[in-house]
Amino acid sequence: MPVKPNVYITRKIPEPALARLREACDISMWEEEDIPVPREILEREITKADGLFCLLTETIDEALLEKAEKLRVISQMAVGYNNIDVHAASRRGIVVTHTPGVLTETTADLTFALLLATARRLVEAEHFLRRGEWKTWSPMLLTGRDVFGATLGIIGLGRIGEAVARRAKGFDMKVLYYNRNRKPEAEKSLGVIYTDLDSLLQESDFVCVLTPYTPQTRDLIGERELALMKDTAVLINTARGGIVNEAALYSALKNGRIWAAGLDVFEQEPVSPDHPLLSLPNVVALPHIGSASVQTRIKMAMMAANHLLQALRGQVPDYVVHPDAIKK
Ligand code: NAP
């Protein structure tokens, strides 16, 4: 019988995906659900692995890959892959895969939920009620911002951005978008309007950040950009933390230069409970749960398992992040 490939899994994953991998591979797994695998253990495991199943919490950098003598594939259970040094993997002929599409609608749901929660101060209102402060109905008590009929600006109209735009149509919103490339198809089918970044920031009541995190999008929204926004505007970031400069955001929220922010992602995750942003009442903060539905997390795990098996069989996996490098 041929020797089974060794696969290292960096966190406990849903059982169906684990079962599929077990059929064809020798598995080692970091069994903890709440703590990421310590670096020294990952460094040790990577030396033996033919395949790595990882999450966005692991830093897969050059130093780690130097130890990965047998590694043929890195299968990431996420669509974003800014935690992986893809160039370093390509140079070593290691295939890198991710899980686009399968989490699009779930992440768009969360983005819209966060937008509504921030606009209508849901978290603040719920805490107010639980503290026993609800004494009477009052005209201006806990008043928020209307979503229906407002202008939404989407920075990064990709898969998730388009899914958010579809939801916005149900709220009769005018949708502006900014990408590096125009999308005439989406303009036709969704009625979205292309603008440059500054106009989007100036005209939108709600701004959603949905680009990948890359050297080009790092600090894409900083002090200058926040100053362009309306003082009644709401910023929603469900993409990655480093795209919005947190010090600039704190200052804009604190000084009333923008009205509120809804954040699912942070520069440092987990964000410290002492982070200045969390001291502000006009911030709704979530622990990176964009794709966190039972159904979607199982689909993501199955997809990542399939990619891993495809690569180990010598096939080109369905979703590689560097197709040009793979062709070579
Ligand atoms: P996608 O389909 O690749 O869309 C990304 C969009 O961003 C594209 O339309 C792209 O258009 C645009 N873009 C890229 N670089 C840009 C730049 N420098 N300036 C302006 N626009 C830029 O990706 P997706 O599947 O929608 O996912 C988007 C991101 O969401 C992921 O990368 C991930 O980090 C994040 N995410 C977060 C969660 C969560 O749990 N919170 C869940 C899923 C995904 P152009 O190439 O034309 O610029």
Short mmCIF file of C-alpha atoms and ligand atoms in Angstrom, two decimals, residues 56 78-82 98-101 103-104 106-108 110-111 154-163 177-183 194 197 209-218 220 237-241 243 264-265 269 287-292 297 300, ligand 1:
data_model
loop_
_atom_site.label_atom_id
_atom_site.label_comp_id
_atom_site.label_asym_id
_atom_site.label_seq_id
_atom_site.Cartn_x
_atom_site.Cartn_y
_atom_site.Cartn_z
CA LEU A 56 -6.00 33.13 9.09
CA ALA A 78 -10.65 31.55 4.51
CA VAL A 79 -10.97 33.73 1.44
CA GLY A 80 -8.42 36.31 2.66
CA TYR A 81 -4.85 35.02 2.75
CA ASN A 82 -2.80 38.03 3.89
CA HIS A 98 -8.29 29.56 -0.28
CA THR A 99 -12.09 29.32 0.01
CA PRO A 100 -13.77 32.09 -2.00
CA GLY A 101 -17.46 32.23 -2.83
CA LEU A 103 -18.75 32.40 2.46
CA THR A 104 -19.91 35.34 0.35
CA THR A 106 -22.91 34.74 5.02
CA THR A 107 -20.33 37.53 5.22
CA ALA A 108 -22.65 39.91 3.37
CA LEU A 110 -23.04 39.94 8.75
CA THR A 111 -21.89 43.12 7.03
CA ILE A 154 -18.72 50.09 -1.10
CA ILE A 155 -14.93 50.13 -1.26
CA GLY A 156 -14.05 46.82 -2.93
CA LEU A 157 -17.05 45.65 -4.95
CA GLY A 158 -16.00 42.02 -5.28
CA ARG A 159 -17.97 38.90 -4.40
CA ILE A 160 -18.98 40.11 -0.93
CA GLY A 161 -19.33 43.73 -2.01
CA GLU A 162 -21.82 42.74 -4.72
CA ALA A 163 -23.76 40.61 -2.24
CA TYR A 177 -18.56 51.74 -5.40
CA TYR A 178 -14.82 52.11 -5.78
CA ASN A 179 -12.48 49.42 -7.15
CA ARG A 180 -9.31 49.64 -9.20
CA ASN A 181 -11.35 48.30 -12.14
CA ARG A 182 -14.83 49.32 -13.15
CA LYS A 183 -17.47 46.59 -13.32
CA TYR A 194 -18.68 53.90 -10.00
CA LEU A 197 -12.54 57.04 -3.65
CA VAL A 209 -14.76 48.40 3.41
CA LEU A 210 -14.53 45.10 1.52
CA THR A 211 -11.14 44.94 -0.20
CA PRO A 212 -8.50 42.30 0.51
CA TYR A 213 -5.68 43.36 2.82
CA THR A 214 -2.62 43.99 0.65
CA PRO A 215 0.31 46.44 0.70
CA GLN A 216 -1.88 48.72 -1.48
CA THR A 217 -4.89 48.67 0.87
CA ARG A 218 -2.95 49.03 4.11
CA LEU A 220 -6.41 52.92 2.73
CA ASN A 237 -15.18 47.28 8.17
CA THR A 238 -15.71 43.56 7.70
CA ALA A 239 -12.62 43.08 5.51
CA ARG A 240 -9.36 43.27 7.48
CA GLY A 241 -8.17 45.49 10.32
CA ILE A 243 -7.14 48.64 5.89
CA ASP A 264 -15.64 42.93 12.70
CA VAL A 265 -11.87 43.05 12.21
CA GLU A 269 -6.66 40.06 16.73
CA PRO A 287 -14.78 39.18 17.09
CA HIS A 288 -14.22 38.49 13.36
CA ILE A 289 -17.41 36.47 12.80
CA GLY A 290 -18.13 37.46 9.19
CA SER A 291 -18.40 33.90 7.88
CA ALA A 292 -19.46 32.33 11.17
CA ARG A 297 -18.03 27.05 8.30
CA MET A 300 -15.42 26.20 4.07
P1 NAP B 1 -12.95 39.70 -3.95
O1 NAP B 1 -14.10 39.08 -4.69
O2 NAP B 1 -11.55 39.45 -4.42
O3 NAP B 1 -13.23 41.27 -3.90
C1 NAP B 1 -12.29 42.21 -3.50
C2 NAP B 1 -12.58 43.53 -4.23
O4 NAP B 1 -11.65 44.51 -3.76
C3 NAP B 1 -12.43 43.44 -5.72
O5 NAP B 1 -13.57 43.97 -6.34
C4 NAP B 1 -11.20 44.29 -6.04
O6 NAP B 1 -11.40 44.97 -7.28
C5 NAP B 1 -11.17 45.26 -4.86
N1 NAP B 1 -9.81 45.72 -4.59
C6 NAP B 1 -8.68 44.98 -4.46
N2 NAP B 1 -7.63 45.76 -4.22
C7 NAP B 1 -8.09 47.03 -4.21
C8 NAP B 1 -7.48 48.30 -4.03
N3 NAP B 1 -6.15 48.41 -3.84
N4 NAP B 1 -8.27 49.40 -4.06
C9 NAP B 1 -9.60 49.29 -4.29
N5 NAP B 1 -10.24 48.13 -4.47
C10 NAP B 1 -9.49 47.01 -4.43
O7 NAP B 1 -12.98 39.26 -2.42
P2 NAP B 1 -14.23 38.88 -1.50
O8 NAP B 1 -14.47 37.42 -1.59
O9 NAP B 1 -15.33 39.83 -1.78
O10 NAP B 1 -13.57 39.17 -0.06
C11 NAP B 1 -13.07 40.45 0.26
C12 NAP B 1 -12.28 40.43 1.55
O11 NAP B 1 -13.17 40.31 2.65
C13 NAP B 1 -11.34 39.23 1.72
O12 NAP B 1 -10.09 39.46 1.09
C14 NAP B 1 -11.22 39.08 3.21
O13 NAP B 1 -10.05 39.72 3.70
C15 NAP B 1 -12.46 39.76 3.75
N6 NAP B 1 -13.36 38.81 4.43
C16 NAP B 1 -13.63 38.98 5.74
C17 NAP B 1 -14.49 38.10 6.41
C18 NAP B 1 -14.82 38.26 7.86
O14 NAP B 1 -14.99 37.26 8.54
N7 NAP B 1 -14.94 39.46 8.38
C19 NAP B 1 -15.06 37.03 5.71
C20 NAP B 1 -14.76 36.88 4.36
C21 NAP B 1 -13.91 37.78 3.73
P3 NAP B 1 -10.16 45.48 -8.17
O15 NAP B 1 -9.23 44.30 -8.30
O16 NAP B 1 -10.78 45.92 -9.44
O17 NAP B 1 -9.56 46.61 -7.42
#
